[in-house]
Amino acid sequence: MATGIERTPKAPRNGRTRRGVMARGALAAALTPLLTAFRTPRSAADDGASFDRVHRGRRIRGTRDADGHWHVTLDGRPLHLMRRADGTWLSMVDHYCSYPAPLDAARAAVDALAPGEQLRGGGHGVRA
């Protein structure tokens, strides 16, 4: 039975409505994966200007120049690394997987090489 008086909901005192809070939460949930994809992964090797490690009997050395480019060698031979758009790294030896830092990519290259196999000295870092 209609009385002719319509009730209007009272606005919350803090200015927030349940619908508004839910919409902001949904927006944040939708944007989180997108923002995470553009985050640059970091590791200990990214923080310094160089590294010198031995992995499985092979010497991995890396230095970062003033422009931020990494120069990595594997047993004294250049290992070509590429930075992907998502901030990860891959090498020409193991170019099917990407890694969070140049040192991680170099270790994976060592793992992919057969014992005694060397890098070609042409600067590209591909297998011999």
Tab-separated table of N, CA, C and O in Angstrom:
chain	number	residue	atom	x	y	z
A	1	MET	N	0.832	-1.156	0.000
A	1	MET	CA	0.000	0.000	0.000
A	1	MET	C	0.886	1.232	0.000
A	1	MET	O	1.724	1.414	0.860
A	2	ALA	N	0.724	2.052	-1.006
A	2	ALA	CA	1.549	3.243	-1.144
A	2	ALA	C	1.004	4.364	-0.304
A	2	ALA	O	-0.192	4.623	-0.292
A	3	THR	N	1.887	5.010	0.379
A	3	THR	CA	1.472	6.120	1.231
A	3	THR	C	1.741	7.457	0.565
A	3	THR	O	1.342	8.485	1.085
A	4	GLY	N	2.429	7.441	-0.574
A	4	GLY	CA	2.752	8.672	-1.247
A	4	GLY	C	4.055	9.281	-0.771
A	4	GLY	O	4.520	10.258	-1.324
A	5	ILE	N	4.644	8.699	0.251
A	5	ILE	CA	5.919	9.203	0.758
A	5	ILE	C	6.997	8.196	0.380
A	5	ILE	O	6.907	7.031	0.716
A	6	GLU	N	7.965	8.662	-0.385
A	6	GLU	CA	9.057	7.779	-0.770
A	6	GLU	C	10.235	8.037	0.149
A	6	GLU	O	10.553	9.174	0.468
A	7	ARG	N	10.840	6.949	0.531
A	7	ARG	CA	11.996	7.080	1.413
A	7	ARG	C	13.250	7.146	0.546
A	7	ARG	O	13.438	6.326	-0.340
A	8	THR	N	14.078	8.081	0.788
A	8	THR	CA	15.363	8.158	0.095
A	8	THR	C	16.435	7.731	1.080
A	8	THR	O	16.391	8.090	2.254
A	9	PRO	N	17.372	6.931	0.589
A	9	PRO	CA	18.425	6.477	1.509
A	9	PRO	C	19.288	7.647	1.949
A	9	PRO	O	19.553	8.565	1.196
A	10	LYS	N	19.691	7.595	3.187
A	10	LYS	CA	20.560	8.635	3.721
A	10	LYS	C	21.978	8.404	3.223
A	10	LYS	O	22.449	7.273	3.143
A	11	ALA	N	22.645	9.468	2.882
A	11	ALA	CA	24.042	9.370	2.463
A	11	ALA	C	24.901	9.097	3.690
A	11	ALA	O	24.636	9.621	4.767
A	12	PRO	N	25.913	8.270	3.543
A	12	PRO	CA	26.777	8.003	4.679
A	12	PRO	C	27.498	9.287	5.114
A	12	PRO	O	27.758	10.172	4.316
A	13	ARG	N	27.816	9.349	6.373
A	13	ARG	CA	28.447	10.555	6.915
A	13	ARG	C	29.848	10.789	6.361
A	13	ARG	O	30.291	11.912	6.235
A	14	ASN	N	30.559	9.722	6.058
A	14	ASN	CA	31.933	9.880	5.576
A	14	ASN	C	31.998	10.123	4.063
A	14	ASN	O	33.069	10.238	3.507
A	15	GLY	N	30.881	10.180	3.378
A	15	GLY	CA	30.857	10.448	1.945
A	15	GLY	C	31.108	9.228	1.085
A	15	GLY	O	31.115	9.311	-0.126
A	16	ARG	N	31.309	8.074	1.668
A	16	ARG	CA	31.565	6.853	0.902
A	16	ARG	C	30.312	5.990	0.879
A	16	ARG	O	29.661	5.791	1.895
A	17	THR	N	30.043	5.484	-0.289
A	17	THR	CA	28.930	4.551	-0.406
A	17	THR	C	29.499	3.155	-0.572
A	17	THR	O	30.657	2.975	-0.968
A	18	ARG	N	28.709	2.187	-0.294
A	18	ARG	CA	29.148	0.802	-0.448
A	18	ARG	C	29.495	0.538	-1.909
A	18	ARG	O	30.476	-0.115	-2.223
A	19	ARG	N	28.706	1.058	-2.820
A	19	ARG	CA	28.935	0.853	-4.249
A	19	ARG	C	30.267	1.498	-4.667
A	19	ARG	O	31.031	0.921	-5.439
A	20	GLY	N	30.552	2.681	-4.154
A	20	GLY	CA	31.801	3.359	-4.492
A	20	GLY	C	33.025	2.613	-3.972
A	20	GLY	O	34.039	2.496	-4.661
A	21	VAL	N	32.928	2.118	-2.765
A	21	VAL	CA	34.044	1.351	-2.192
A	21	VAL	C	34.268	0.076	-2.992
A	21	VAL	O	35.405	-0.295	-3.291
A	22	MET	N	33.199	-0.602	-3.373
A	22	MET	CA	33.321	-1.837	-4.160
A	22	MET	C	33.924	-1.544	-5.538
A	22	MET	O	34.756	-2.305	-6.031
A	23	ALA	N	33.525	-0.429	-6.148
A	23	ALA	CA	34.055	-0.074	-7.468
A	23	ALA	C	35.546	0.216	-7.388
A	23	ALA	O	36.319	-0.204	-8.255
A	24	ARG	N	35.985	0.927	-6.350
A	24	ARG	CA	37.416	1.209	-6.200
A	24	ARG	C	38.193	-0.076	-5.943
A	24	ARG	O	39.299	-0.258	-6.439
A	25	GLY	N	37.629	-0.983	-5.168
A	25	GLY	CA	38.295	-2.263	-4.918
A	25	GLY	C	38.419	-3.086	-6.186
A	25	GLY	O	39.450	-3.703	-6.447
A	26	ALA	N	37.366	-3.075	-7.005
A	26	ALA	CA	37.410	-3.823	-8.264
A	26	ALA	C	38.424	-3.217	-9.223
A	26	ALA	O	39.148	-3.933	-9.914
A	27	LEU	N	38.502	-1.905	-9.263
A	27	LEU	CA	39.480	-1.233	-10.117
A	27	LEU	C	40.900	-1.576	-9.669
A	27	LEU	O	41.767	-1.882	-10.491
A	28	ALA	N	41.148	-1.545	-8.380
A	28	ALA	CA	42.476	-1.884	-7.859
A	28	ALA	C	42.833	-3.334	-8.188
A	28	ALA	O	43.962	-3.626	-8.578
A	29	ALA	N	41.876	-4.232	-8.051
A	29	ALA	CA	42.128	-5.641	-8.361
A	29	ALA	C	42.408	-5.830	-9.847
A	29	ALA	O	43.232	-6.662	-10.231
A	30	ALA	N	41.741	-5.056	-10.697
A	30	ALA	CA	41.951	-5.179	-12.144
A	30	ALA	C	43.295	-4.595	-12.564
A	30	ALA	O	43.941	-5.108	-13.482
A	31	LEU	N	43.753	-3.545	-11.914
A	31	LEU	CA	45.001	-2.889	-12.300
A	31	LEU	C	46.244	-3.544	-11.720
A	31	LEU	O	47.330	-3.373	-12.252
A	32	THR	N	46.112	-4.295	-10.658
A	32	THR	CA	47.282	-4.890	-10.006
A	32	THR	C	48.112	-5.758	-10.948
A	32	THR	O	49.331	-5.587	-11.021
A	33	PRO	N	47.526	-6.698	-11.717
A	33	PRO	CA	48.364	-7.493	-12.623
A	33	PRO	C	49.045	-6.639	-13.689
A	33	PRO	O	50.184	-6.893	-14.055
A	34	LEU	N	48.369	-5.614	-14.160
A	34	LEU	CA	48.954	-4.751	-15.172
A	34	LEU	C	50.155	-3.994	-14.615
A	34	LEU	O	51.209	-3.939	-15.231
A	35	LEU	N	50.005	-3.444	-13.440
A	35	LEU	CA	51.107	-2.711	-12.829
A	35	LEU	C	52.253	-3.638	-12.449
A	35	LEU	O	53.422	-3.271	-12.557
A	36	THR	N	51.946	-4.831	-12.026
A	36	THR	CA	52.986	-5.807	-11.681
A	36	THR	C	53.787	-6.211	-12.908
A	36	THR	O	54.993	-6.426	-12.831
A	37	ALA	N	53.134	-6.299	-14.062
A	37	ALA	CA	53.827	-6.682	-15.292
A	37	ALA	C	54.880	-5.660	-15.689
A	37	ALA	O	55.899	-6.006	-16.288
A	38	PHE	N	54.677	-4.393	-15.351
A	38	PHE	CA	55.627	-3.360	-15.715
A	38	PHE	C	56.666	-3.095	-14.635
A	38	PHE	O	57.556	-2.284	-14.821
A	39	ARG	N	56.567	-3.795	-13.528
A	39	ARG	CA	57.546	-3.647	-12.457
A	39	ARG	C	58.838	-4.314	-12.901
A	39	ARG	O	58.842	-5.399	-13.449
A	40	THR	N	59.953	-3.650	-12.663
A	40	THR	CA	61.248	-4.205	-13.025
A	40	THR	C	61.713	-5.137	-11.925
A	40	THR	O	61.913	-4.715	-10.799
A	41	PRO	N	61.895	-6.427	-12.254
A	41	PRO	CA	62.396	-7.335	-11.233
A	41	PRO	C	63.813	-6.939	-10.831
A	41	PRO	O	64.589	-6.476	-11.641
A	42	ARG	N	64.137	-7.134	-9.578
A	42	ARG	CA	65.442	-6.760	-9.075
A	42	ARG	C	66.090	-7.946	-8.382
A	42	ARG	O	65.417	-8.779	-7.816
A	43	SER	N	67.373	-7.979	-8.450
A	43	SER	CA	68.128	-8.959	-7.689
A	43	SER	C	69.397	-8.282	-7.202
A	43	SER	O	69.655	-7.129	-7.504
A	44	ALA	N	70.208	-9.018	-6.490
A	44	ALA	CA	71.439	-8.449	-5.948
A	44	ALA	C	72.358	-7.967	-7.062
A	44	ALA	O	73.059	-6.975	-6.917
A	45	ALA	N	72.364	-8.647	-8.198
A	45	ALA	CA	73.236	-8.251	-9.302
A	45	ALA	C	72.785	-6.941	-9.931
A	45	ALA	O	73.589	-6.202	-10.477
A	46	ASP	N	71.502	-6.622	-9.880
A	46	ASP	CA	71.013	-5.368	-10.439
A	46	ASP	C	71.420	-4.179	-9.590
A	46	ASP	O	71.510	-3.066	-10.078
A	47	ASP	N	71.643	-4.376	-8.309
A	47	ASP	CA	71.924	-3.266	-7.415
A	47	ASP	C	73.356	-2.770	-7.555
A	47	ASP	O	73.633	-1.605	-7.309
A	48	GLY	N	74.281	-3.637	-7.914
A	48	GLY	CA	75.677	-3.244	-7.993
A	48	GLY	C	76.093	-2.892	-9.403
A	48	GLY	O	75.345	-3.005	-10.354
A	49	ALA	N	77.333	-2.429	-9.531
A	49	ALA	CA	77.862	-2.059	-10.831
A	49	ALA	C	78.625	-3.216	-11.472
A	49	ALA	O	78.999	-3.127	-12.626
A	50	SER	N	78.859	-4.297	-10.708
A	50	SER	CA	79.588	-5.423	-11.281
A	50	SER	C	79.370	-6.682	-10.448
A	50	SER	O	78.886	-6.624	-9.325
A	51	PHE	N	79.731	-7.816	-11.041
A	51	PHE	CA	79.747	-9.079	-10.312
A	51	PHE	C	80.844	-9.952	-10.898
A	51	PHE	O	81.243	-9.794	-12.047
A	52	ASP	N	81.366	-10.828	-10.089
A	52	ASP	CA	82.413	-11.768	-10.484
A	52	ASP	C	82.150	-13.049	-9.703
A	52	ASP	O	82.400	-13.107	-8.504
A	53	ARG	N	81.634	-14.049	-10.373
A	53	ARG	CA	81.226	-15.294	-9.714
A	53	ARG	C	81.769	-16.496	-10.486
A	53	ARG	O	82.057	-16.411	-11.671
A	54	VAL	N	81.859	-17.606	-9.804
A	54	VAL	CA	82.162	-18.881	-10.443
A	54	VAL	C	80.934	-19.753	-10.276
A	54	VAL	O	80.427	-19.923	-9.161
A	55	HIS	N	80.430	-20.255	-11.399
A	55	HIS	CA	79.254	-21.109	-11.384
A	55	HIS	C	79.587	-22.362	-12.178
A	55	HIS	O	79.944	-22.287	-13.357
A	56	ARG	N	79.522	-23.499	-11.501
A	56	ARG	CA	79.837	-24.796	-12.115
A	56	ARG	C	81.212	-24.793	-12.786
A	56	ARG	O	81.391	-25.321	-13.878
A	57	GLY	N	82.155	-24.169	-12.129
A	57	GLY	CA	83.529	-24.156	-12.622
A	57	GLY	C	83.801	-23.120	-13.704
A	57	GLY	O	84.899	-23.072	-14.240
A	58	ARG	N	82.847	-22.283	-14.026
A	58	ARG	CA	83.048	-21.265	-15.062
A	58	ARG	C	82.979	-19.872	-14.438
A	58	ARG	O	82.136	-19.609	-13.597
A	59	ARG	N	83.860	-19.008	-14.870
A	59	ARG	CA	83.904	-17.649	-14.333
A	59	ARG	C	82.942	-16.752	-15.099
A	59	ARG	O	83.018	-16.642	-16.319
A	60	ILE	N	82.038	-16.131	-14.354
A	60	ILE	CA	81.070	-15.185	-14.910
A	60	ILE	C	81.428	-13.806	-14.370
A	60	ILE	O	81.480	-13.605	-13.159
A	61	ARG	N	81.687	-12.873	-15.267
A	61	ARG	CA	81.977	-11.503	-14.866
A	61	ARG	C	81.025	-10.562	-15.590
A	61	ARG	O	80.741	-10.753	-16.767
A	62	GLY	N	80.564	-9.584	-14.857
A	62	GLY	CA	79.675	-8.598	-15.453
A	62	GLY	C	79.957	-7.220	-14.902
A	62	GLY	O	80.189	-7.055	-13.709
A	63	THR	N	79.962	-6.243	-15.783
A	63	THR	CA	80.117	-4.850	-15.376
A	63	THR	C	79.038	-4.031	-16.063
A	63	THR	O	78.620	-4.338	-17.180
A	64	ARG	N	78.615	-3.002	-15.372
A	64	ARG	CA	77.619	-2.103	-15.944
A	64	ARG	C	78.300	-0.774	-16.220
A	64	ARG	O	78.946	-0.204	-15.346
A	65	ASP	N	78.145	-0.276	-17.451
A	65	ASP	CA	78.788	0.980	-17.804
A	65	ASP	C	77.945	2.173	-17.340
A	65	ASP	O	76.892	2.002	-16.717
A	66	ALA	N	78.425	3.361	-17.632
A	66	ALA	CA	77.749	4.581	-17.179
A	66	ALA	C	76.343	4.720	-17.761
A	66	ALA	O	75.482	5.369	-17.168
A	67	ASP	N	76.104	4.115	-18.924
A	67	ASP	CA	74.775	4.177	-19.552
A	67	ASP	C	73.823	3.121	-19.018
A	67	ASP	O	72.673	3.053	-19.443
A	68	GLY	N	74.313	2.251	-18.130
A	68	GLY	CA	73.465	1.212	-17.555
A	68	GLY	C	73.455	-0.088	-18.338
A	68	GLY	O	72.710	-1.000	-18.011
A	69	HIS	N	74.294	-0.191	-19.389
A	69	HIS	CA	74.367	-1.423	-20.178
A	69	HIS	C	75.301	-2.421	-19.499
A	69	HIS	O	76.371	-2.056	-19.021
A	70	TRP	N	74.890	-3.677	-19.486
A	70	TRP	CA	75.703	-4.732	-18.891
A	70	TRP	C	76.617	-5.338	-19.940
A	70	TRP	O	76.207	-5.570	-21.078
A	71	HIS	N	77.853	-5.619	-19.542
A	71	HIS	CA	78.821	-6.330	-20.370
A	71	HIS	C	79.219	-7.562	-19.558
A	71	HIS	O	79.861	-7.446	-18.520
A	72	VAL	N	78.823	-8.730	-20.054
A	72	VAL	CA	79.017	-9.977	-19.315
A	72	VAL	C	79.931	-10.885	-20.117
A	72	VAL	O	79.788	-11.011	-21.342
A	73	THR	N	80.884	-11.501	-19.415
A	73	THR	CA	81.751	-12.485	-20.055
A	73	THR	C	81.618	-13.812	-19.327
A	73	THR	O	81.354	-13.866	-18.130
A	74	LEU	N	81.821	-14.851	-20.093
A	74	LEU	CA	81.790	-16.219	-19.581
A	74	LEU	C	83.134	-16.835	-19.933
A	74	LEU	O	83.457	-17.002	-21.117
A	75	ASP	N	83.954	-17.088	-18.938
A	75	ASP	CA	85.329	-17.560	-19.141
A	75	ASP	C	86.097	-16.627	-20.070
A	75	ASP	O	86.861	-17.050	-20.934
A	76	GLY	N	85.867	-15.327	-19.934
A	76	GLY	CA	86.587	-14.336	-20.716
A	76	GLY	C	86.001	-14.051	-22.082
A	76	GLY	O	86.478	-13.166	-22.784
A	77	ARG	N	84.989	-14.760	-22.482
A	77	ARG	CA	84.363	-14.549	-23.790
A	77	ARG	C	83.029	-13.833	-23.615
A	77	ARG	O	82.286	-14.128	-22.685
A	78	PRO	N	82.709	-12.901	-24.509
A	78	PRO	CA	81.486	-12.113	-24.334
A	78	PRO	C	80.219	-12.958	-24.448
A	78	PRO	O	80.096	-13.801	-25.326
A	79	LEU	N	79.324	-12.713	-23.515
A	79	LEU	CA	78.007	-13.354	-23.529
A	79	LEU	C	76.988	-12.259	-23.812
A	79	LEU	O	76.829	-11.330	-23.017
A	80	HIS	N	76.342	-12.353	-24.959
A	80	HIS	CA	75.386	-11.319	-25.351
A	80	HIS	C	74.081	-11.510	-24.584
A	80	HIS	O	73.461	-12.564	-24.644
A	81	LEU	N	73.681	-10.473	-23.841
A	81	LEU	CA	72.418	-10.475	-23.102
A	81	LEU	C	71.493	-9.431	-23.703
A	81	LEU	O	71.939	-8.399	-24.201
A	82	MET	N	70.210	-9.714	-23.628
A	82	MET	CA	69.211	-8.753	-24.097
A	82	MET	C	68.197	-8.522	-22.990
A	82	MET	O	67.815	-9.456	-22.291
A	83	ARG	N	67.770	-7.282	-22.877
A	83	ARG	CA	66.742	-6.932	-21.901
A	83	ARG	C	65.394	-6.962	-22.592
A	83	ARG	O	65.209	-6.391	-23.656
A	84	ARG	N	64.451	-7.657	-21.973
A	84	ARG	CA	63.106	-7.738	-22.530
A	84	ARG	C	62.278	-6.550	-22.056
A	84	ARG	O	62.647	-5.859	-21.132
A	85	ALA	N	61.157	-6.335	-22.690
A	85	ALA	CA	60.291	-5.206	-22.351
A	85	ALA	C	59.780	-5.283	-20.916
A	85	ALA	O	59.521	-4.255	-20.292
A	86	ASP	N	59.653	-6.500	-20.381
A	86	ASP	CA	59.151	-6.640	-19.011
A	86	ASP	C	60.254	-6.492	-17.960
A	86	ASP	O	60.004	-6.663	-16.779
A	87	GLY	N	61.485	-6.177	-18.398
A	87	GLY	CA	62.574	-5.951	-17.465
A	87	GLY	C	63.416	-7.178	-17.182
A	87	GLY	O	64.407	-7.091	-16.470
A	88	THR	N	63.046	-8.322	-17.719
A	88	THR	CA	63.832	-9.535	-17.505
A	88	THR	C	64.929	-9.618	-18.568
A	88	THR	O	64.973	-8.823	-19.502
A	89	TRP	N	65.802	-10.604	-18.400
A	89	TRP	CA	66.967	-10.762	-19.271
A	89	TRP	C	66.990	-12.146	-19.901
A	89	TRP	O	66.541	-13.113	-19.309
A	90	LEU	N	67.565	-12.228	-21.112
A	90	LEU	CA	67.816	-13.518	-21.749
A	90	LEU	C	69.168	-13.458	-22.432
A	90	LEU	O	69.681	-12.384	-22.724
A	91	SER	N	69.753	-14.632	-22.658
A	91	SER	CA	71.047	-14.695	-23.340
A	91	SER	C	70.858	-15.389	-24.676
A	91	SER	O	69.854	-16.046	-24.923
A	92	MET	N	71.867	-15.249	-25.522
A	92	MET	CA	71.795	-15.906	-26.821
A	92	MET	C	72.011	-17.412	-26.695
A	92	MET	O	71.681	-18.154	-27.598
A	93	VAL	N	72.542	-17.860	-25.583
A	93	VAL	CA	72.711	-19.295	-25.358
A	93	VAL	C	71.390	-19.918	-24.928
A	93	VAL	O	70.974	-20.954	-25.424
A	94	ASP	N	70.724	-19.274	-23.996
A	94	ASP	CA	69.454	-19.775	-23.469
A	94	ASP	C	68.392	-18.698	-23.725
A	94	ASP	O	68.017	-17.953	-22.845
A	95	HIS	N	67.946	-18.604	-24.975
A	95	HIS	CA	67.042	-17.525	-25.345
A	95	HIS	C	65.560	-17.910	-25.300
A	95	HIS	O	64.713	-17.159	-25.758
A	96	TYR	N	65.254	-19.047	-24.708
A	96	TYR	CA	63.850	-19.451	-24.581
A	96	TYR	C	63.260	-19.054	-23.230
A	96	TYR	O	62.055	-19.028	-23.072
A	97	CYS	N	64.116	-18.763	-22.260
A	97	CYS	CA	63.651	-18.384	-20.922
A	97	CYS	C	64.212	-17.014	-20.579
A	97	CYS	O	65.272	-16.633	-21.058
A	98	SER	N	63.505	-16.302	-19.734
A	98	SER	CA	64.006	-15.011	-19.278
A	98	SER	C	64.244	-15.068	-17.776
A	98	SER	O	63.628	-15.862	-17.069
A	99	TYR	N	65.140	-14.216	-17.315
A	99	TYR	CA	65.595	-14.246	-15.935
A	99	TYR	C	65.559	-12.842	-15.345
A	99	TYR	O	65.673	-11.853	-16.078
A	100	PRO	N	65.433	-12.734	-14.018
A	100	PRO	CA	65.260	-11.417	-13.402
A	100	PRO	C	66.491	-10.510	-13.444
A	100	PRO	O	66.352	-9.307	-13.341
A	101	ALA	N	67.680	-11.058	-13.624
A	101	ALA	CA	68.889	-10.238	-13.589
A	101	ALA	C	69.937	-10.810	-14.547
A	101	ALA	O	69.882	-11.991	-14.906
A	102	PRO	N	70.905	-9.994	-14.971
A	102	PRO	CA	71.959	-10.476	-15.864
A	102	PRO	C	72.722	-11.672	-15.299
A	102	PRO	O	73.053	-12.604	-16.037
A	103	LEU	N	73.006	-11.662	-14.004
A	103	LEU	CA	73.724	-12.791	-13.405
A	103	LEU	C	72.905	-14.075	-13.518
A	103	LEU	O	73.452	-15.138	-13.831
A	104	ASP	N	71.614	-13.993	-13.315
A	104	ASP	CA	70.758	-15.176	-13.439
A	104	ASP	C	70.752	-15.704	-14.876
A	104	ASP	O	70.789	-16.909	-15.105
A	105	ALA	N	70.722	-14.796	-15.854
A	105	ALA	CA	70.762	-15.214	-17.264
A	105	ALA	C	72.098	-15.856	-17.599
A	105	ALA	O	72.160	-16.846	-18.341
A	106	ALA	N	73.182	-15.315	-17.047
A	106	ALA	CA	74.505	-15.894	-17.290
A	106	ALA	C	74.631	-17.279	-16.659
A	106	ALA	O	75.191	-18.199	-17.258
A	107	ARG	N	74.098	-17.449	-15.458
A	107	ARG	CA	74.122	-18.779	-14.828
A	107	ARG	C	73.337	-19.792	-15.658
A	107	ARG	O	73.754	-20.942	-15.818
A	108	ALA	N	72.208	-19.368	-16.194
A	108	ALA	CA	71.411	-20.267	-17.038
A	108	ALA	C	72.170	-20.621	-18.315
A	108	ALA	O	72.071	-21.748	-18.811
A	109	ALA	N	72.942	-19.678	-18.851
A	109	ALA	CA	73.754	-19.968	-20.032
A	109	ALA	C	74.801	-21.021	-19.707
A	109	ALA	O	75.042	-21.938	-20.503
A	110	VAL	N	75.420	-20.908	-18.539
A	110	VAL	CA	76.395	-21.925	-18.111
A	110	VAL	C	75.707	-23.281	-18.016
A	110	VAL	O	76.242	-24.296	-18.477
A	111	ASP	N	74.522	-23.311	-17.442
A	111	ASP	CA	73.792	-24.569	-17.300
A	111	ASP	C	73.443	-25.175	-18.662
A	111	ASP	O	73.373	-26.401	-18.814
A	112	ALA	N	73.223	-24.328	-19.677
A	112	ALA	CA	72.835	-24.822	-21.005
A	112	ALA	C	74.023	-25.329	-21.816
A	112	ALA	O	73.842	-26.145	-22.723
A	113	LEU	N	75.211	-24.842	-21.501
A	113	LEU	CA	76.401	-25.286	-22.242
A	113	LEU	C	76.836	-26.671	-21.782
A	113	LEU	O	76.757	-26.996	-20.603
A	114	ALA	N	77.314	-27.451	-22.729
A	114	ALA	CA	77.868	-28.765	-22.392
A	114	ALA	C	79.226	-28.572	-21.727
A	114	ALA	O	79.889	-27.556	-21.943
A	115	PRO	N	79.678	-29.537	-20.925
A	115	PRO	CA	80.999	-29.410	-20.304
A	115	PRO	C	82.078	-29.230	-21.366
A	115	PRO	O	82.118	-29.942	-22.366
A	116	GLY	N	82.920	-28.241	-21.183
A	116	GLY	CA	84.001	-27.969	-22.123
A	116	GLY	C	83.575	-27.137	-23.323
A	116	GLY	O	84.421	-26.665	-24.077
A	117	GLU	N	82.293	-26.941	-23.530
A	117	GLU	CA	81.827	-26.141	-24.663
A	117	GLU	C	82.071	-24.666	-24.358
A	117	GLU	O	81.795	-24.191	-23.263
A	118	GLN	N	82.609	-23.948	-25.328
A	118	GLN	CA	82.946	-22.538	-25.148
A	118	GLN	C	82.042	-21.655	-26.004
A	118	GLN	O	81.447	-22.117	-26.976
A	119	LEU	N	81.982	-20.415	-25.628
A	119	LEU	CA	81.282	-19.433	-26.441
A	119	LEU	C	82.144	-19.028	-27.617
A	119	LEU	O	83.368	-19.000	-27.513
A	120	ARG	N	81.526	-18.703	-28.718
A	120	ARG	CA	82.241	-18.198	-29.874
A	120	ARG	C	82.697	-16.787	-29.550
A	120	ARG	O	81.969	-16.030	-28.905
A	121	GLY	N	83.842	-16.391	-29.995
A	121	GLY	CA	84.402	-15.095	-29.656
A	121	GLY	C	83.911	-13.944	-30.503
A	121	GLY	O	84.429	-12.851	-30.419
A	122	GLY	N	82.913	-14.140	-31.340
A	122	GLY	CA	82.443	-13.084	-32.242
A	122	GLY	C	81.618	-12.017	-31.583
A	122	GLY	O	81.117	-11.133	-32.257
A	123	GLY	N	81.435	-12.060	-30.276
A	123	GLY	CA	80.695	-11.009	-29.606
A	123	GLY	C	79.224	-11.306	-29.457
A	123	GLY	O	78.519	-10.590	-28.783
A	124	HIS	N	78.744	-12.345	-30.119
A	124	HIS	CA	77.330	-12.653	-30.024
A	124	HIS	C	77.035	-13.609	-28.893
A	124	HIS	O	75.899	-13.703	-28.438
A	125	GLY	N	78.018	-14.353	-28.448
A	125	GLY	CA	77.823	-15.228	-27.300
A	125	GLY	C	77.042	-16.490	-27.613
A	125	GLY	O	76.505	-17.106	-26.733
A	126	VAL	N	76.978	-16.883	-28.879
A	126	VAL	CA	76.253	-18.099	-29.205
A	126	VAL	C	77.182	-19.293	-29.071
A	126	VAL	O	78.395	-19.141	-28.983
A	127	ARG	N	76.606	-20.453	-29.103
A	127	ARG	CA	77.415	-21.660	-28.920
A	127	ARG	C	78.424	-21.841	-30.040
A	127	ARG	O	78.219	-21.407	-31.155
A	128	ALA	N	79.506	-22.531	-29.690
A	128	ALA	CA	80.570	-22.791	-30.670
A	128	ALA	C	80.089	-23.728	-31.750
A	128	ALA	O	79.203	-24.500	-31.618
